[in-house]
XYZ file of C-alpha atoms in Angstrom:
627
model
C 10.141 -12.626 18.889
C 7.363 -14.102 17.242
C 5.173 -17.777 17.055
C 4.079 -19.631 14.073
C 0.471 -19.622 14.001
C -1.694 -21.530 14.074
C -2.332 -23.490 10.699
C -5.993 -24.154 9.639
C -7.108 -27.053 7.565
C -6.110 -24.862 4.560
C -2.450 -26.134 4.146
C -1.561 -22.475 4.210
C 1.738 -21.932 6.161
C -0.051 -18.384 8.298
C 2.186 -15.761 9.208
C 3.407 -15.593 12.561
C 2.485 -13.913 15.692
C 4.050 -12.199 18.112
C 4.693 -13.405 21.662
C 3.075 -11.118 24.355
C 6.737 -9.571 25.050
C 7.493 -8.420 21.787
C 3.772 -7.232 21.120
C 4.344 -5.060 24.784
C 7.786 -3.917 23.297
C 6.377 -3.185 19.827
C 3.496 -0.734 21.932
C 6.168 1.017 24.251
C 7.995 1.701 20.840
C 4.973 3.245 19.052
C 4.038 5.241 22.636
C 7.286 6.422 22.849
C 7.733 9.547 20.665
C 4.422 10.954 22.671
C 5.260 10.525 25.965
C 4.481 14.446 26.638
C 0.875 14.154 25.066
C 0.672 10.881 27.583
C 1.538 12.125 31.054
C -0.354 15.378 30.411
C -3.208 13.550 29.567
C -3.293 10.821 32.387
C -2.299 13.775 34.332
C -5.219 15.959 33.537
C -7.754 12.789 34.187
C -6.374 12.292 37.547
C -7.151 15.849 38.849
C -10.781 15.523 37.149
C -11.781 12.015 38.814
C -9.983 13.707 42.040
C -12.337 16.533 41.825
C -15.395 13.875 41.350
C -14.471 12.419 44.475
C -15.677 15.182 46.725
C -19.441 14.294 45.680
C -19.456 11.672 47.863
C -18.285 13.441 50.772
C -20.438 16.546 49.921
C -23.485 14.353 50.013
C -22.890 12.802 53.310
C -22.237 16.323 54.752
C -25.946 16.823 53.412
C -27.274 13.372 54.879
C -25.802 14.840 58.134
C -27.401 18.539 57.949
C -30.653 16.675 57.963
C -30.250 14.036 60.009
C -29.235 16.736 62.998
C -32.396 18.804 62.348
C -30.203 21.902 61.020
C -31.809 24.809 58.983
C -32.048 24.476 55.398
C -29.613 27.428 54.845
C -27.408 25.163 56.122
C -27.544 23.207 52.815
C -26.481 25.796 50.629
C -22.642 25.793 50.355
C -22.521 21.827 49.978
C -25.004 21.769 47.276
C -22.776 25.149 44.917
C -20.147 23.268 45.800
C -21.803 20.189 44.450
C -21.966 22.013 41.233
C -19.105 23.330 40.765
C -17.753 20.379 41.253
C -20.118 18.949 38.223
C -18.702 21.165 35.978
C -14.819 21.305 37.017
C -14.956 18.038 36.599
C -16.957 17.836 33.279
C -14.435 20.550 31.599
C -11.328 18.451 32.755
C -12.557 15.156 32.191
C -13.184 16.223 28.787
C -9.728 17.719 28.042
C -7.991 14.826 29.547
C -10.118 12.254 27.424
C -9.479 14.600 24.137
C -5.475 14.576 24.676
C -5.807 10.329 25.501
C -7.899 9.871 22.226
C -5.300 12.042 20.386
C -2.341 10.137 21.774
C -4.838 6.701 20.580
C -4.810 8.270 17.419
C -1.446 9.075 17.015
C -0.469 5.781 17.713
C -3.030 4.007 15.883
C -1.657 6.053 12.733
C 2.055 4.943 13.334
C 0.871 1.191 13.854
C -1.000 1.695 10.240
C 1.957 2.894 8.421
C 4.218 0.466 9.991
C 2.121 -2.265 9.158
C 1.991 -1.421 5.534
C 5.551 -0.405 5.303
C 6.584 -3.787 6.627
C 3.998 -6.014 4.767
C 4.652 -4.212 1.161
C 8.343 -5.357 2.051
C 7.773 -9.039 2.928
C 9.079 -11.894 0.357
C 6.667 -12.759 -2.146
C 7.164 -16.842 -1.446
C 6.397 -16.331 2.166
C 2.652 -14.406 1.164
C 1.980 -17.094 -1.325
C 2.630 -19.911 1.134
C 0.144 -17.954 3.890
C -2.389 -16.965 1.281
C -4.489 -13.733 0.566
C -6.967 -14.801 3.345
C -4.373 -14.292 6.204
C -3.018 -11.003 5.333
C -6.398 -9.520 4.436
C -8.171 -10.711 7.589
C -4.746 -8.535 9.583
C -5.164 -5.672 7.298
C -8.940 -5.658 7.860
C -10.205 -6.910 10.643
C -7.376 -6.825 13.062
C -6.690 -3.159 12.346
C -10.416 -2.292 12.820
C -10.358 -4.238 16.338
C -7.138 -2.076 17.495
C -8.483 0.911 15.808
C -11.678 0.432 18.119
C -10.201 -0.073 21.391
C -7.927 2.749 21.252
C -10.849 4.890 20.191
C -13.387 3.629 22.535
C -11.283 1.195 25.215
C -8.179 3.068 25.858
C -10.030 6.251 27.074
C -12.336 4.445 29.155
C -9.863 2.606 30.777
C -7.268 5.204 31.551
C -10.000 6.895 33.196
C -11.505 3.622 35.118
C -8.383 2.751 36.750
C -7.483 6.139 38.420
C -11.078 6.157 39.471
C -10.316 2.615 41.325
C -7.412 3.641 42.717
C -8.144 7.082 43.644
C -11.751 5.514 45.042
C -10.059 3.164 47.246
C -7.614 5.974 48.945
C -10.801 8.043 49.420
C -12.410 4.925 51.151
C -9.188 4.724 53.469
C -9.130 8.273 54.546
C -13.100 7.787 55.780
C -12.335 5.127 57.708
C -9.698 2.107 56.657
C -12.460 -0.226 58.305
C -14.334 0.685 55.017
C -11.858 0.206 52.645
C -11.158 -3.399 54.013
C -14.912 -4.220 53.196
C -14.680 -3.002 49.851
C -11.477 -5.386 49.693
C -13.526 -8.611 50.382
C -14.784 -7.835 46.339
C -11.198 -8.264 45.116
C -10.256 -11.432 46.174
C -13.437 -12.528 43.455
C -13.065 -9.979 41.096
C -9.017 -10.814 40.432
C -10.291 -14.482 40.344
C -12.897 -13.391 37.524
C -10.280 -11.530 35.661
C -7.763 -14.466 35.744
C -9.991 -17.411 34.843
C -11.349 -14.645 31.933
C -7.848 -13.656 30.423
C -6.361 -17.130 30.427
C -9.459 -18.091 27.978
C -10.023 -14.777 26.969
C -6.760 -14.239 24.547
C -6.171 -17.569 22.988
C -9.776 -17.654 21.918
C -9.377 -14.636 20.485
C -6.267 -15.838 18.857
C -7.836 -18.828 17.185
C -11.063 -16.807 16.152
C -8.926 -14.430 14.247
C -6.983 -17.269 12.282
C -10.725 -18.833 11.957
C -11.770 -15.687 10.399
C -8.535 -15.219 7.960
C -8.749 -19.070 6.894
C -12.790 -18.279 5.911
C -11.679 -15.009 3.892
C -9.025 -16.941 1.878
C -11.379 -20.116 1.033
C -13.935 -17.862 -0.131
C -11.445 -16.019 -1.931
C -10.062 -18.891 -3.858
C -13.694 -20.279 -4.282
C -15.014 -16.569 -6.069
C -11.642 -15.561 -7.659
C -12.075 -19.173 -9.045
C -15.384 -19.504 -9.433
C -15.069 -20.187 -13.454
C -12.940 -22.917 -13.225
C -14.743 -24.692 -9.837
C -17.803 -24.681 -12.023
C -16.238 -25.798 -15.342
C -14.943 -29.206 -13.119
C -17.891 -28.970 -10.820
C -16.404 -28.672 -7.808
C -19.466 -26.403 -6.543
C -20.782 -29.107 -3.767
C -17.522 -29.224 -2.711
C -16.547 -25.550 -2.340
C -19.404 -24.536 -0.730
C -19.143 -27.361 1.896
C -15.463 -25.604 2.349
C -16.650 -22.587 3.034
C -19.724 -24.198 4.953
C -17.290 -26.065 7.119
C -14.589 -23.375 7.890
C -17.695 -20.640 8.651
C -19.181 -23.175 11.279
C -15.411 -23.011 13.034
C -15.790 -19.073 13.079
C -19.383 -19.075 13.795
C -18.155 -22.004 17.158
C -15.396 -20.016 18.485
C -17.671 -16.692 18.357
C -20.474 -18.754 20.488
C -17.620 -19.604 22.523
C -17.057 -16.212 23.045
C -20.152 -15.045 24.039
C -20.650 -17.838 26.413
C -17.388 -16.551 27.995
C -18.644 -12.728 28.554
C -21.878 -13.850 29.634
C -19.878 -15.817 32.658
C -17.460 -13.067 33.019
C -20.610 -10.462 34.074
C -22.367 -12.870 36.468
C -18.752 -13.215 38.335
C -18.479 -9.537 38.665
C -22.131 -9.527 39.705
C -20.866 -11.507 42.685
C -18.411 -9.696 43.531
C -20.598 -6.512 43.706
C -22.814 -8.192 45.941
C -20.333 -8.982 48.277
C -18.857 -6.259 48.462
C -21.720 -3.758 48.941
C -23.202 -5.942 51.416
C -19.552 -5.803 53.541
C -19.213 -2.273 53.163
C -23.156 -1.288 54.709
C -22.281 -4.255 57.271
C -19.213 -2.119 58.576
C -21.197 1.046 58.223
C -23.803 -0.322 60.787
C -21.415 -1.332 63.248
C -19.509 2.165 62.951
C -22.177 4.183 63.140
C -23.579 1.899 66.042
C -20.529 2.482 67.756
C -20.047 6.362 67.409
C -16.538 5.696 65.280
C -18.490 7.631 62.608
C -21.662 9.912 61.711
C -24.148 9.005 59.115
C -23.206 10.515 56.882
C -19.897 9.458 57.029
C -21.378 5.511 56.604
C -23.469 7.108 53.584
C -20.274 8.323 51.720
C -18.658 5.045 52.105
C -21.534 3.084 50.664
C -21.851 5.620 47.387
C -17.881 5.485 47.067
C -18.278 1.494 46.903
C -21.212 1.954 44.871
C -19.090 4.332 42.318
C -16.727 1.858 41.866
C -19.560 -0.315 40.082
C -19.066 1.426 36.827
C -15.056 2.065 36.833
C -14.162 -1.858 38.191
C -17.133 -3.273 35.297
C -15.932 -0.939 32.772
C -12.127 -1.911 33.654
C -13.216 -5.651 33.932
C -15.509 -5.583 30.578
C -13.116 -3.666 28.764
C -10.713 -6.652 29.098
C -12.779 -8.451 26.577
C -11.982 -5.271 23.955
C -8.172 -5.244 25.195
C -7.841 -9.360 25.067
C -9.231 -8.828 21.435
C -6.760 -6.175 20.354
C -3.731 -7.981 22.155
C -4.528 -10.675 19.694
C -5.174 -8.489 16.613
C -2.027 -6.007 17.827
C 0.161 -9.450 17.829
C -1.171 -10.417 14.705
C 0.399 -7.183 12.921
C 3.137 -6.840 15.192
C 4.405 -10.441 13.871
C 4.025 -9.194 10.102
C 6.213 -6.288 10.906
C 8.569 -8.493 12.926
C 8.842 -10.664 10.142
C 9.500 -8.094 7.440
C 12.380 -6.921 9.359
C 13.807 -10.096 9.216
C 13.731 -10.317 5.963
C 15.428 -7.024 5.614
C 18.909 -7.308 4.052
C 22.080 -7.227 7.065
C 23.463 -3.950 7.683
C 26.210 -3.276 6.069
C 26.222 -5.483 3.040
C 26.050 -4.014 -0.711
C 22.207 -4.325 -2.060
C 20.531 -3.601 -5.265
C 17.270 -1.139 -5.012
C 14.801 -2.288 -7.095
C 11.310 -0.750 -8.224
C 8.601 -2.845 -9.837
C 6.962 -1.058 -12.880
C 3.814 -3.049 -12.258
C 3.184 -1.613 -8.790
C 6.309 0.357 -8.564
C 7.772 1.839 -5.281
C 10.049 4.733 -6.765
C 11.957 7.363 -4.823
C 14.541 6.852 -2.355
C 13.358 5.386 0.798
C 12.649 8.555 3.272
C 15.000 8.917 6.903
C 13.938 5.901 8.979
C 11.845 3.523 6.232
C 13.160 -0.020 5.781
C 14.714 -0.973 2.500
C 13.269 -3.359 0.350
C 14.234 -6.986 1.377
C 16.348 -7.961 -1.810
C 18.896 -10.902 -2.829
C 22.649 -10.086 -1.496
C 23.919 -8.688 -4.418
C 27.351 -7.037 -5.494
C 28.578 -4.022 -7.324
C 29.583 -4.899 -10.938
C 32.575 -3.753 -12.982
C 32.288 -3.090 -16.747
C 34.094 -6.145 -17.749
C 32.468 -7.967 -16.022
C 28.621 -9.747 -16.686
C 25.970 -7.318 -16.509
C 24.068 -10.098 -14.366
C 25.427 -13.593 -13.027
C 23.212 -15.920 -11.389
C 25.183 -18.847 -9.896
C 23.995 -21.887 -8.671
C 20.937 -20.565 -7.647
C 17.537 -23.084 -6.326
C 14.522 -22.365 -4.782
C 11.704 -23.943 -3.174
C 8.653 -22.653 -1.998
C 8.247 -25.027 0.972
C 9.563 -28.413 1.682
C 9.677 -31.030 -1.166
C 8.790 -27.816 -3.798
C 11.505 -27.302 -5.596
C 10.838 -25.173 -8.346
C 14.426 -24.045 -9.535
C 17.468 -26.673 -9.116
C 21.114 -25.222 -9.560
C 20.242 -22.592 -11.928
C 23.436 -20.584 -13.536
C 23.392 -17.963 -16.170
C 24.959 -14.647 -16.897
C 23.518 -11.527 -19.114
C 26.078 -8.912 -21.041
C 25.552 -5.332 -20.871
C 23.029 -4.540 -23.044
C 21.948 -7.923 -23.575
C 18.247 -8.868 -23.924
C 17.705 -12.973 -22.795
C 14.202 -14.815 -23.158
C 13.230 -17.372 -21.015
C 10.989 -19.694 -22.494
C 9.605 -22.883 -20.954
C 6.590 -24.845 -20.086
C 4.105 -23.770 -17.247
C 5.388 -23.975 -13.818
C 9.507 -24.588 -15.356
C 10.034 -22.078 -13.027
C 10.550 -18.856 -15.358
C 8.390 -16.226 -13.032
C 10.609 -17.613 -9.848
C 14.007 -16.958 -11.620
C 12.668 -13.257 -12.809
C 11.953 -12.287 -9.623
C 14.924 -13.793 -7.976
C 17.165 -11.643 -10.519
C 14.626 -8.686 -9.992
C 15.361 -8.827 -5.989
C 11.753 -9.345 -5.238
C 12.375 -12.978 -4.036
C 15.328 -14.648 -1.972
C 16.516 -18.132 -3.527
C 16.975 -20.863 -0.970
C 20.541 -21.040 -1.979
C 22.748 -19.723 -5.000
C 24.140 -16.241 -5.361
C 22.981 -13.077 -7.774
C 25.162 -10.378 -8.870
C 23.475 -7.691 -10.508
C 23.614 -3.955 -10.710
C 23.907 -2.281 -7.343
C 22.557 1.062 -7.752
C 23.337 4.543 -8.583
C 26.913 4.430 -10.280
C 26.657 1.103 -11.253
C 28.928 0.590 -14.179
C 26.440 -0.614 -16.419
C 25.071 1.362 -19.468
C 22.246 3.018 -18.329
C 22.267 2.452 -15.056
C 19.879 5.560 -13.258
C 18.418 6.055 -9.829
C 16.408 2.552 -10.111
C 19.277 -0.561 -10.929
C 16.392 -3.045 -11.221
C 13.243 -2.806 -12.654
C 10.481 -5.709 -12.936
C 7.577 -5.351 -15.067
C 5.095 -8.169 -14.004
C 1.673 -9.346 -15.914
C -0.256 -8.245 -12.842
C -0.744 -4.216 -14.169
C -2.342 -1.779 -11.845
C -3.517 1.705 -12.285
C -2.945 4.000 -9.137
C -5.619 6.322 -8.387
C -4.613 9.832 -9.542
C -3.930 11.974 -12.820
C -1.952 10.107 -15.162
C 1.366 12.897 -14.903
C 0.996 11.420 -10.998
C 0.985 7.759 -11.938
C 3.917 7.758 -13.901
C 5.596 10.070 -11.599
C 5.829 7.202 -9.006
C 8.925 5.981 -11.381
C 10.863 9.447 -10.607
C 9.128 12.244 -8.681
C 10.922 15.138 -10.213
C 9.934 14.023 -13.445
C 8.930 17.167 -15.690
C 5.918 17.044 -17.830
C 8.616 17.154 -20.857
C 9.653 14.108 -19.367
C 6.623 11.902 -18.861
C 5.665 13.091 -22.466
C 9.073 11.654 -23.785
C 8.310 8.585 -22.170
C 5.166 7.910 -23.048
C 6.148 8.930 -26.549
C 8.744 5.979 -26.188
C 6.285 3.402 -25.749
C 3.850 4.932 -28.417
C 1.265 5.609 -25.658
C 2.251 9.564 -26.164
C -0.817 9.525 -29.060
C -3.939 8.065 -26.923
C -2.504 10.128 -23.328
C -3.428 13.415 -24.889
C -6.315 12.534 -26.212
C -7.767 11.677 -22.439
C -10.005 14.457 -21.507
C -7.356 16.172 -19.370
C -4.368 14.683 -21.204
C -1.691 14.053 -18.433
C -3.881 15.883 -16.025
C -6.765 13.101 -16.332
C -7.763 11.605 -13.362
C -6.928 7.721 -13.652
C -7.394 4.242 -11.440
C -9.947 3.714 -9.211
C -13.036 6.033 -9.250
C -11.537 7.910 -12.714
C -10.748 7.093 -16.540
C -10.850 3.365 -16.610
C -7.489 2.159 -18.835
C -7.322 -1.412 -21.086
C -4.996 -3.557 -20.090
C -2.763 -2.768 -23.237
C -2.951 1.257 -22.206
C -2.177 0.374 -18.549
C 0.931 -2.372 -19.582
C 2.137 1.252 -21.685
C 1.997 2.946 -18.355
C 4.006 0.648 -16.424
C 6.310 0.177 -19.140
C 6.818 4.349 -19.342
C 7.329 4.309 -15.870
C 10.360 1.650 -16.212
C 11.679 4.162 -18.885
C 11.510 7.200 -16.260
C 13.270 4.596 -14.297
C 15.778 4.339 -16.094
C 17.546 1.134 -14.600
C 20.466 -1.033 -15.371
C 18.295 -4.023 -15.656
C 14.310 -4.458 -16.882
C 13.130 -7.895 -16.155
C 9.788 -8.675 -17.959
C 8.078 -11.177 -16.120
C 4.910 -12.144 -18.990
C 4.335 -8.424 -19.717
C 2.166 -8.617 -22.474
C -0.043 -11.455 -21.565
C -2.555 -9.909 -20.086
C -3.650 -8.242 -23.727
C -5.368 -9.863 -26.621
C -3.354 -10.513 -29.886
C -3.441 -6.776 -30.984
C -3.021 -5.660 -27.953
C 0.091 -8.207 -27.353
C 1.495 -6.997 -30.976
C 1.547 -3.107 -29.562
C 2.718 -4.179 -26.333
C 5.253 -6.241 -28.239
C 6.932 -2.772 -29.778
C 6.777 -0.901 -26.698
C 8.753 -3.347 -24.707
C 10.704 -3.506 -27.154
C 11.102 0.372 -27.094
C 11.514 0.734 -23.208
C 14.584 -2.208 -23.592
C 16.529 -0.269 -25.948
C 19.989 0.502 -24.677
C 19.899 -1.327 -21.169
C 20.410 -5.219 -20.004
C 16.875 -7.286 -20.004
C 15.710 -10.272 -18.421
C 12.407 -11.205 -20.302
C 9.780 -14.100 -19.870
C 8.155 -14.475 -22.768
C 4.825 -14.806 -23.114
C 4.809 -15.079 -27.321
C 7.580 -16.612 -28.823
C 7.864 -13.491 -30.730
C 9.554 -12.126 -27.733
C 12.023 -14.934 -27.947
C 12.854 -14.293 -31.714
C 13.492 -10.925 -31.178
C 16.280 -11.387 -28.015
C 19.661 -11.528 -28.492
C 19.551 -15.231 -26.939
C 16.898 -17.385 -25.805
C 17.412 -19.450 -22.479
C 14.898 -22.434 -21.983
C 14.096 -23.502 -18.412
C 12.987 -27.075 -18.264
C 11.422 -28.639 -14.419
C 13.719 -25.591 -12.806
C 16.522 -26.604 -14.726
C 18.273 -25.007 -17.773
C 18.613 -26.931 -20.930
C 19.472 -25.113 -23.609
C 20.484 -21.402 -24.017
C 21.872 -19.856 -27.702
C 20.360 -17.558 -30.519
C 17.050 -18.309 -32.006
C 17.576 -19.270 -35.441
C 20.230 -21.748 -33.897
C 17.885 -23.223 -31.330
C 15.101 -23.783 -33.566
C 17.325 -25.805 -35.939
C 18.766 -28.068 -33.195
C 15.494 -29.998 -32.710
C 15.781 -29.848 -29.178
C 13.299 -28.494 -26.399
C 13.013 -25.008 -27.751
C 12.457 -26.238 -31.466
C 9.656 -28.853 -29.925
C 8.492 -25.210 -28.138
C 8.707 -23.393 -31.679
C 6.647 -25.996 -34.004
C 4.010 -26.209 -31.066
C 3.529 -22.760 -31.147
C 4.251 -21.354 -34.559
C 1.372 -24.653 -35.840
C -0.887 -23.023 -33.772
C -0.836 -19.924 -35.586
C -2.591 -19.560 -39.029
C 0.662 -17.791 -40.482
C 3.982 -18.612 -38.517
C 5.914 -15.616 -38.219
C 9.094 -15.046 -39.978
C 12.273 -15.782 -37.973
């Protein structure tokens, strides 16, 4: 189960959180493959802080040896035995702490992949309601929080806590007089812990969602920092970003002030304690119930619990922190799931050529959340959309009622105004995006009985191009892995890109993306458009492919889309209306709706919205192209 979170002043609807329940769940569920490496670990640590617990013992046998005037020989044995018990319990602290920090690891590793699994699956409406600032501060700084108390915190406290516990049975088998002393501590110390954790984790909560609402306004203030100066809007940015810093920089002053009363509680506590447990000694010894020594080993068993109850105590402030962050990712992963289609029902795969995710998914990875779709037959549409709306948020409609069907081998343009919705329908028939309501029925995978139909049904080819890092034969391999160089060389050839990929240093073996041979947004469109061809789907959907290139660029992208749609069904959003005299029909999406659909030549004589579209465009350009 998860929360909504709490919304900041950004009108961003943030992605949830998960309840303390579900975040305890999701931990048992990670844990639970390395039980083994758990128990022998925990295991191990409680025979080394055993072994530690015979210094105490050993030097109050040594307080007594002098106290009764013995010989010196007489301190021998306790003081080898004090070092070998140094260095048993050195060796088997350290192996216990190395197999605890592995099992961290382990689990740390699982939560990572997880996380990204799960968020690289979640609907593209619901990120662009929360914003880039949300999900950034989770990936970032919530991972690095968990990340650091399982490396530092988890260790630490596994070993704290059996020194407590084993520390207080020690104290009982002295003399359970002692160990009722060392009790008076608790009563403060559980006190401290409770008034600290009920602040503790929702202070942490709201100084993430501080933090992620700071990261996305000075995100939207640099990513738009042409346009806030072209309407200067400077004054008012940066008192934005002022503003929403101040609320991080308050809540971590708030935090501080909260540790800093935290230690002076425990400091009390301490006190107390000590002070009951050389009390009790006095009377004891006084009394004869026990030697000197004895008294002395009580008081240095009490005082070795300073470090293990402090660290245990302190090291709530590192686990109240990661509870938060862990709940943070836990409800991204919880919500991905829930966007995951039903069991059971017939879906359409889908890889995006832009940022594709080819393959089949590997034994136990989620689908890809996708629109319920349905197998089609081959007299039937290659695609039907019926009825379909959307809205990204209440009173948003973007798409209202929205019908159309595509034939095999059919290539459709949608055309239309900024914001008539065009991107929204592409992606709904892509299966990136769920409509609020309506029904899609596309290809359904492997077997489909559309023409051309291979291991991807759906494609989408989006204006946002990336390059992964890697040699270019490995970029485009991400379309189909067992792709043979003969292969990625036909493809590229397809989309004319075969000419300038051989000429890279390496050729196919050329280190690309981040760190290696920087690509032009033309060259990297090619890519992405060779990887839909390796593809080889049922359906391409084009979402603005070529606007991202200037107008030569555009006029080779232009004949390399054109290339990569030969043969199969395509859904394109054109950019140029070049694109749209080139389909086979051209569908024009007015507010959400649609308002006209037919051939070119016929639309552009009706002197409707598409011909208004065509004179405004083609008047613009210093020689109109020929129909």
């Amino acid at each position: 189960m998860t929360t909504p979170s709490p919304t900041p002043d950004t009108g961003a609807e943030l992605l949830p959180i998960a309840t303390p329940a579900r975040t305890r769940a999701a931990l048992r569920t990670l844990i639970r493959p390395d039980r083994g490496l758990a128990l022998t670990g925990i295991g191990i640590l409680v025979a080394a802080t055993a072994v530690g617990l015979l210094v105490q013992p050993l030097l109050g046998r040594i307080v007594d040896i002098v106290a009764d005037g013995r010989p010196a020989g007489d301190l021998t044995l306790p003081v080898v035995l004090l070092v070998a018990v140094a260095l048993v319990q050195g060796l088997t602290t350290t192996l216990g702490l190395t197999r605890i920090a592995r099992l961290g690891e382990t689990v740390l590793a699982r939560l990572r992949e997880r996380f990204v699994e799960r968020a690289l699956n979640l609907p593209a409406d619901r990120l662009e309601r929360a914003g880039a600032g949300d999900l950034t501060a989770r990936v970032t700084g919530d991972v690095a929080r968990v990340a650091e108390a399982v490396r530092s915190a988890l260790p630490e406290m596994a070993r704290s806590v059996l020194a407590i516990l084993l520390t207080l049975g020690a104290l009982a088998l002295l003399d359970v007089r002692f160990l009722l002393a060392a009790l008076l501590a608790v009563p403060v110390q559980l006190l401290t812990a409770r008034w600290y954790v009920r602040r503790a984790l929702t202070l942490y909560a709201d100084q993430r969602v501080a933090n992620g609402a700071q990261q996305q306004q000075l995100l939207e203030t640099i990513g738009g920092a042409v346009t806030v100066r072209g309407h200067r809007l400077e004054e008012q940015h940066t008192e934005r970003s002022a503003g929403r810093s101040r609320k991080a920089v308050d809540l971590t002053m708030r935090s501080v002030n909260l540790v800093l009363g935290f230690y002076g509680r425990l400091h009390i506590a301490e006190y107390i304690g000590l002070a009951a447990v050389l009390i009790a000694g006095f009377w004891l010894v006084r009394d004869g119930a026990v030697s000197i020594g004895t008294a002395t080993a009580a008081a240095l068993y009490f005082h070795s619990l300073f470090g293990p109850v402090n660290a245990a105590l302190v090291l709530l402030d590192d686990a109240q922190s990661a509870a938060a962050g862990l709940a943070r990712l836990v409800g991204v992963t919880d919500l991905a799931e829930q966007s995951e289609p039903e069991a059971g029902k017939p879906q359409a795969g889908k890889a995006k050529a832009g940022k594709p995710t080819a393959g089949k998914p590997e034994a136990g990875q989620a689908a890809p959340a996708s629109v319920p779709r349905q197998r089609i037959a081959s007299s039937e549409a290659a695609v039907a959309v019926h009825e379909v709306s959307h809205a990204y948020g209440p009173g948003r409609p973007v798409l209202h009622e929205v019908s159309l069907s595509l034939e095999p081998g059919e290539h459709v343009a949608l055309v239309g105004t900024s914001g008539a919705g065009k991107s929204t329908l592409a992606r709904i028939v892509a299966g990136v995006q769920q409509p609020t309501s309506g029904t899609v029925t596309a290809p359904a995978g492997p077997g489909s009985a559309s023409a051309g139909a291979g291991e991807h049904p759906v494609v989408l080819v989006t204006q946002e191009v990336h390059v992964f890092t890697g040699t270019l034969a490995e970029d485009l391999r991400l379309a189909r892995p067992d792709a043979s160089d003969a292969d990625l060389r036909t493809a590229l050839a397809t989309v004319h890109a075969l000419d300038w990929a051989e000429a890279l240093p390496d050729g196919l073996a050329t280190v690309v993306g981040e760190g290696g041979h920087r690509l032009d947004p033309a060259r990297a469109q090619q890519l992405a458009l060779a990887r839909l061809v390796l593809a080889d789907p049922a359906l391409a959907v084009l979402d603005e492919a070529t606007a991202e290139a200037g107008s030569a660029g555009a006029r080779v992208l232009e004949r390399s889309a054109e290339a990569a749609l030969a043969g199969r069904t395509a859904l394109v959003v054109a950019h140029r209306l070049t694109q749209a005299v080139a389909a086979d029909r051209v569908v024009v999406l007015e507010a959400g709706r649609v308002v006209e659909s037919g051939p070119h030549d016929e639309l552009r004589d009706a002197d409707g919205p598409y011909a208004a579209l065509w004179r405004a465009w083609s008047g613009s350009r210093t020689t109109a192209p020929h129909p």
